[in-house]
Coordinates of C-alpha atoms and ligand atoms in Angstrom, one line a residue:
M53 CA 77.7 136.0 43.5
G54 CA 75.0 135.1 46.0
A55 CA 72.5 132.8 44.4
D56 CA 69.8 134.7 46.4
R57 CA 70.4 137.8 44.4
L58 CA 69.8 135.8 41.2
L59 CA 66.7 134.3 42.8
R60 CA 65.3 137.7 43.5
L61 CA 65.9 138.8 39.9
L62 CA 64.2 135.7 38.5
G63 CA 61.4 135.8 41.0
D64 CA 58.8 137.2 38.6
G65 CA 59.1 134.1 36.3
A66 CA 60.0 136.2 33.2
W67 CA 62.8 135.2 30.8
R68 CA 66.0 137.2 31.2
S69 CA 69.1 136.8 29.1
G70 CA 72.4 135.8 30.7
E71 CA 73.9 139.1 29.5
E72 CA 71.1 141.1 31.1
I73 CA 71.4 139.3 34.4
A74 CA 75.2 139.6 34.4
G75 CA 74.9 143.4 33.7
E76 CA 72.3 143.9 36.5
L77 CA 74.3 141.9 39.1
G78 CA 77.7 143.2 38.0
V79 CA 79.2 139.7 37.4
T80 CA 80.3 137.6 34.5
R81 CA 78.0 135.4 32.5
A82 CA 80.0 132.4 33.7
A83 CA 79.2 133.4 37.3
V84 CA 75.5 133.6 36.4
W85 CA 75.7 130.1 35.0
K86 CA 77.4 128.9 38.2
A87 CA 74.7 130.5 40.3
V88 CA 71.9 128.9 38.2
E89 CA 73.6 125.5 38.7
R90 CA 73.8 126.1 42.5
L91 CA 70.1 127.0 42.6
R92 CA 69.2 123.9 40.6
R93 CA 71.1 121.8 43.0
Q94 CA 69.1 123.3 45.8
G95 CA 66.0 122.1 44.0
Y96 CA 64.8 125.2 42.0
A97 CA 63.4 124.5 38.6
I98 CA 65.1 127.0 36.3
D99 CA 64.6 126.8 32.5
A100 CA 67.4 127.8 30.1
A101 CA 66.9 128.3 26.4
A102 CA 69.3 129.6 23.7
G103 CA 68.4 133.1 22.7
R104 CA 66.0 133.7 25.6
G105 CA 68.1 133.1 28.7
Y106 CA 66.8 131.9 32.0
R107 CA 63.6 131.8 33.9
L108 CA 62.3 130.5 37.2
A109 CA 59.9 127.8 36.2
G110 CA 58.4 127.3 39.6
T111 CA 59.0 126.9 43.2
T112 CA 59.9 123.6 44.5
D113 CA 57.7 123.4 47.6
R114 CA 60.8 123.0 49.7
L115 CA 61.3 125.2 52.8
L116 CA 64.3 126.9 51.3
P117 CA 65.4 130.1 53.0
G118 CA 64.9 132.1 49.8
E119 CA 61.3 131.0 49.7
I120 CA 60.5 132.0 53.2
R121 CA 60.3 135.7 52.5
P122 CA 58.7 137.9 55.2
A123 CA 56.6 140.8 53.7
V124 CA 57.7 143.2 56.5
E125 CA 61.0 144.0 58.2
P126 CA 61.2 142.0 61.4
R127 CA 61.1 143.9 64.7
R128 CA 63.2 141.5 66.8
L129 CA 63.6 138.1 65.0
R130 CA 66.3 139.1 62.5
G131 CA 68.4 136.0 62.4
P132 CA 68.9 133.8 59.3
V133 CA 66.8 130.8 58.2
V134 CA 68.8 127.6 58.3
H135 CA 67.5 124.8 56.2
R136 CA 68.1 121.0 56.4
D137 CA 66.6 118.3 54.2
V138 CA 66.9 115.8 57.1
V139 CA 67.8 116.5 60.8
D140 CA 67.2 114.5 64.0
S141 CA 65.4 117.4 65.6
T142 CA 65.3 121.1 64.6
N143 CA 65.2 121.9 68.3
R144 CA 68.4 120.0 68.9
L145 CA 70.1 121.8 66.0
A146 CA 68.8 125.2 67.1
I147 CA 70.1 124.6 70.7
D148 CA 73.6 123.8 69.3
L149 CA 73.5 127.0 67.2
A150 CA 72.3 129.0 70.1
R151 CA 75.2 127.6 72.3
D152 CA 77.5 128.7 69.5
G153 CA 76.1 132.3 69.7
A154 CA 73.4 132.3 67.0
E155 CA 71.6 135.6 67.0
E156 CA 68.0 136.1 68.1
G157 CA 65.5 135.0 65.4
T158 CA 67.8 132.3 63.9
A159 CA 65.2 129.9 62.5
V160 CA 65.9 126.2 61.7
V161 CA 63.5 124.5 59.3
A162 CA 63.7 120.9 58.0
E163 CA 61.9 118.9 55.4
E164 CA 62.0 115.8 57.7
Q165 CA 63.0 115.0 61.3
T166 CA 64.2 111.5 62.3
A167 CA 63.8 112.1 66.1
G168 CA 61.3 115.0 66.4
R169 CA 60.7 115.8 70.0
G170 CA 57.3 116.3 71.6
R171 CA 56.3 117.5 75.0
L172 CA 56.5 115.3 78.1
G173 CA 59.2 113.2 76.5
R174 CA 57.1 112.1 73.5
T175 CA 58.2 111.9 69.9
W176 CA 56.7 114.1 67.1
E177 CA 55.8 112.4 63.9
S178 CA 57.8 114.2 61.2
P179 CA 57.2 112.7 57.7
P180 CA 59.2 114.3 54.8
R181 CA 58.1 117.3 52.8
L182 CA 54.6 117.5 54.1
N183 CA 54.6 119.6 57.3
L184 CA 56.4 122.4 59.0
Y185 CA 59.2 121.6 61.5
L186 CA 60.5 125.0 62.8
S187 CA 62.7 126.0 65.7
V188 CA 63.4 129.7 66.5
V189 CA 66.2 130.9 68.8
L190 CA 65.0 133.6 71.3
R191 CA 67.1 135.6 73.7
P192 CA 64.4 137.2 75.8
P193 CA 65.4 139.7 78.5
M194 CA 63.2 138.0 81.1
P195 CA 63.6 135.8 84.2
P196 CA 63.4 132.1 83.6
V197 CA 60.0 131.9 85.5
D198 CA 58.4 134.0 82.8
V199 CA 59.5 131.7 80.0
P200 CA 56.3 129.5 79.9
L201 CA 54.5 132.7 78.6
L202 CA 56.5 132.4 75.4
A203 CA 54.9 129.1 74.6
L204 CA 51.4 130.6 75.2
V205 CA 52.2 133.5 73.0
A206 CA 53.5 131.2 70.3
A207 CA 50.2 129.2 70.5
V208 CA 48.3 132.4 69.8
A209 CA 50.5 133.2 66.8
V210 CA 50.2 129.6 65.4
A211 CA 46.5 129.5 66.0
E212 CA 45.9 132.8 64.3
A213 CA 48.2 131.9 61.4
I214 CA 46.3 128.6 60.9
A215 CA 42.9 130.4 61.1
A216 CA 44.1 133.0 58.5
E217 CA 45.4 130.3 56.2
T218 CA 42.3 128.0 56.3
G219 CA 39.5 130.3 57.2
L220 CA 38.6 127.8 59.9
R221 CA 38.3 128.3 63.7
A222 CA 41.6 127.2 65.3
E223 CA 41.5 126.6 69.0
I224 CA 44.1 126.3 71.7
K225 CA 44.2 123.6 74.3
W226 CA 46.2 124.7 77.3
P227 CA 49.1 125.1 77.4
N228 CA 49.9 125.2 73.7
D229 CA 48.3 122.6 71.5
V230 CA 46.5 124.0 68.5
L231 CA 43.4 122.2 67.3
L232 CA 41.2 122.1 64.2
G233 CA 37.8 120.5 64.6
G234 CA 38.9 119.1 68.0
R235 CA 42.0 117.4 66.6
K236 CA 45.6 118.4 67.1
A237 CA 47.1 120.3 64.1
A238 CA 50.1 121.8 65.8
G239 CA 52.3 121.4 68.9
I240 CA 54.9 123.6 70.6
L241 CA 57.9 122.6 72.6
T242 CA 60.1 125.3 74.3
E243 CA 63.5 124.3 75.6
L244 CA 65.5 126.7 77.8
E245 CA 69.0 127.3 78.9
A246 CA 69.3 129.7 81.8
E247 CA 71.2 130.7 84.9
A248 CA 69.3 131.3 88.2
D249 CA 67.9 134.7 87.2
R250 CA 68.8 135.1 83.5
V251 CA 67.7 133.3 80.4
R252 CA 70.6 132.4 78.0
F253 CA 68.3 131.4 75.3
V254 CA 65.0 129.7 74.6
V255 CA 64.4 127.5 71.6
L256 CA 60.8 127.7 70.5
G257 CA 60.0 124.5 68.5
I258 CA 56.8 124.5 66.4
G259 CA 55.4 121.5 64.5
V260 CA 52.4 122.2 62.2
N261 CA 50.7 119.5 60.3
L262 CA 50.2 121.2 56.9
N263 CA 49.8 118.7 54.1
A264 CA 50.0 115.3 55.8
G265 CA 47.0 113.1 54.8
R266 CA 45.4 110.7 57.2
D267 CA 47.5 107.9 55.9
D268 CA 50.8 109.8 56.4
L269 CA 50.2 109.4 60.2
P270 CA 50.6 106.2 62.2
P271 CA 47.2 104.5 62.9
E272 CA 47.1 105.5 66.6
L273 CA 47.3 109.2 65.6
R274 CA 44.8 109.2 62.7
D275 CA 41.8 110.2 64.8
K276 CA 43.7 112.4 67.3
A277 CA 45.7 114.5 64.9
T278 CA 44.8 116.3 61.7
S279 CA 46.4 118.7 59.2
L280 CA 45.4 122.0 57.6
A281 CA 45.0 120.4 54.2
R282 CA 42.8 117.7 55.6
E283 CA 40.5 120.3 57.2
C284 CA 40.3 122.8 54.4
G285 CA 40.5 120.4 51.5
R286 CA 43.4 121.9 49.6
P287 CA 47.2 121.9 49.9
V288 CA 49.0 124.6 51.8
D289 CA 52.0 126.5 50.5
R290 CA 54.5 125.5 53.2
A291 CA 57.1 128.3 52.6
G292 CA 54.4 131.0 52.4
F293 CA 52.8 129.7 55.6
T294 CA 56.1 129.7 57.3
A295 CA 56.9 133.3 56.3
R296 CA 53.5 134.4 57.6
L297 CA 53.9 132.5 60.8
L298 CA 57.4 134.0 61.4
E299 CA 55.9 137.5 60.9
R300 CA 53.2 136.8 63.5
L301 CA 55.7 135.4 66.0
D302 CA 57.9 138.4 65.6
A303 CA 55.0 140.9 66.1
D304 CA 53.6 138.9 69.1
Y305 CA 57.0 138.4 70.8
D306 CA 57.6 142.1 70.4
E307 CA 54.2 142.9 72.0
L308 CA 55.0 140.6 74.9
L309 CA 58.3 142.3 75.6
A310 CA 57.0 145.8 75.0
A311 CA 53.5 145.7 76.5
G312 CA 53.2 142.5 78.6
F313 CA 50.8 139.6 78.4
T314 CA 47.5 141.4 78.8
G315 CA 46.4 141.8 75.2
L316 CA 47.9 138.4 74.2
R317 CA 46.0 136.8 77.1
R318 CA 42.7 138.1 75.7
R319 CA 43.5 136.7 72.3
Y320 CA 44.6 133.4 73.9
E321 CA 41.3 133.2 75.9
E322 CA 39.2 133.9 72.7
R323 CA 40.5 130.7 71.3
H324 CA 40.8 128.6 74.4
A325 CA 39.0 125.3 73.9
L326 CA 39.0 124.4 77.6
T327 CA 37.2 127.3 79.2
G328 CA 33.9 126.1 80.8
R329 CA 34.9 122.5 80.2
W330 CA 35.2 119.8 82.9
V331 CA 38.8 118.5 82.9
A332 CA 41.2 116.3 84.8
V333 CA 44.8 117.4 85.3
E334 CA 47.6 115.0 85.9
G335 CA 50.4 116.9 87.5
A336 CA 52.2 116.7 90.8
R337 CA 48.7 115.4 91.9
R338 CA 45.4 114.8 90.1
I339 CA 42.7 117.4 90.2
E340 CA 39.3 117.6 88.5
G341 CA 37.1 120.6 87.9
E342 CA 35.8 123.2 85.5
V343 CA 38.2 125.5 83.6
R344 CA 37.8 129.2 84.3
G345 CA 40.5 130.5 82.0
I346 CA 44.2 131.4 82.4
D347 CA 45.7 134.0 84.7
A348 CA 48.2 136.8 84.1
D349 CA 51.1 134.3 84.5
G350 CA 49.6 131.9 82.0
A351 CA 48.5 129.3 84.7
L352 CA 45.3 127.3 84.0
L353 CA 42.6 128.2 86.5
V354 CA 40.5 125.1 87.5
E355 CA 37.5 125.4 89.8
T356 CA 37.5 122.3 92.0
T357 CA 35.3 121.5 95.1
A358 CA 38.2 123.0 97.2
G359 CA 38.2 126.3 95.3
V360 CA 40.0 127.7 92.3
E361 CA 43.4 126.0 91.7
R362 CA 46.3 127.4 89.6
V363 CA 47.9 124.7 87.4
L364 CA 51.4 125.5 86.2
S365 CA 52.1 122.3 84.3
G366 CA 50.6 118.9 83.7
E367 CA 48.5 116.9 81.2
V368 CA 44.9 118.0 80.8
T369 CA 42.2 115.7 79.5
L370 CA 38.5 116.2 79.0
A371 CA 35.5 114.2 77.9
G372 CA 34.0 115.5 74.6
A373 CA 35.2 116.7 71.3
Y374 CA 38.9 116.9 71.9
R375 CA 40.3 113.4 71.7
G376 CA 43.7 113.9 73.4
G377 CA 47.2 113.9 72.0
Ligands
BTN72 C1 54.0 118.6 71.4 O1 54.3 117.5 71.9 O2 52.9 119.0 71.2 C2 55.2 119.5 70.9 C3 55.7 119.1 69.6 C4 56.7 120.0 69.0 C5 57.3 119.5 67.7 C6 58.2 120.5 67.1 S1 58.6 120.1 65.4 C7 59.9 121.3 65.4 C8 60.6 121.2 66.7 N1 61.6 120.2 66.7 C9 61.4 119.2 67.5 O3 62.1 118.2 67.7 N2 60.2 119.4 68.1 C10 59.6 120.7 67.7

């Protein structure tokens, strides 16, 4: 018997006798007991009492697949959720699964990463059980040149999920950092495997600092990075947040493929922290100027003394509220 069927049955927290469960699921009472044991090993707190039966005493604040329940049927991201207590990098594992044929929407979540990857060859701080480390396998029917748009769309989904969770204004720093109060709360790393004109798969890696406190971060990041809990003053339900984020990613990915970037670009620009700001961009060469926005391809538009330049990649810095990272 699948432990997930038992979990659904016990989901309301009410007592249910072993006999009643066995009858509803069409299994023996011994099979019910085995499933209870399996769930307990996964970390669920299940009470058992003679004469009353079993009840789910509470969730465990682990990112278990059974806890990450989307409220709506996904449009495109239908794959399973794969959970690990510890992994080097959820992106690395998702890439391996994608190479082995994992279906679109396969999501890898971990409680802890020992070698979390950041953009530009950096590492991503990944302390255990506090934050979200998520990688989603995508198989977009688009040419490789359009793939950078996926990271911008993901930034919109992450920023809107954070705003909905905290009630605070979440901003995006091009291309895809998400900020709260000028500090980085989430980062996105897309990794791609493609032929010349066809994407095999993209792994969309998302790290969101949910419940990490100031002291959970190394000293050099304490002022540059923040977490949702730090900004809104209460802990965040990690599994609930993850389910809601996956719903938004599914809807926004569907919109990109069905209707293009126009509507998403507007939503991106509404949250863009850099528009109107004076920035320096370190890329193939260094430029300085005032940000005008992004274009239909997701490039950053910077007005310099030589005219408006399109920036496709690079590290952007500015003087003022945002302190880098
Ligand atoms: C950045 O540098 O801003 C991007 C950080 C991306 C971190 C996430 S955490 C989940 C996924 N697995 C990784 O190894 N990295 C991404």
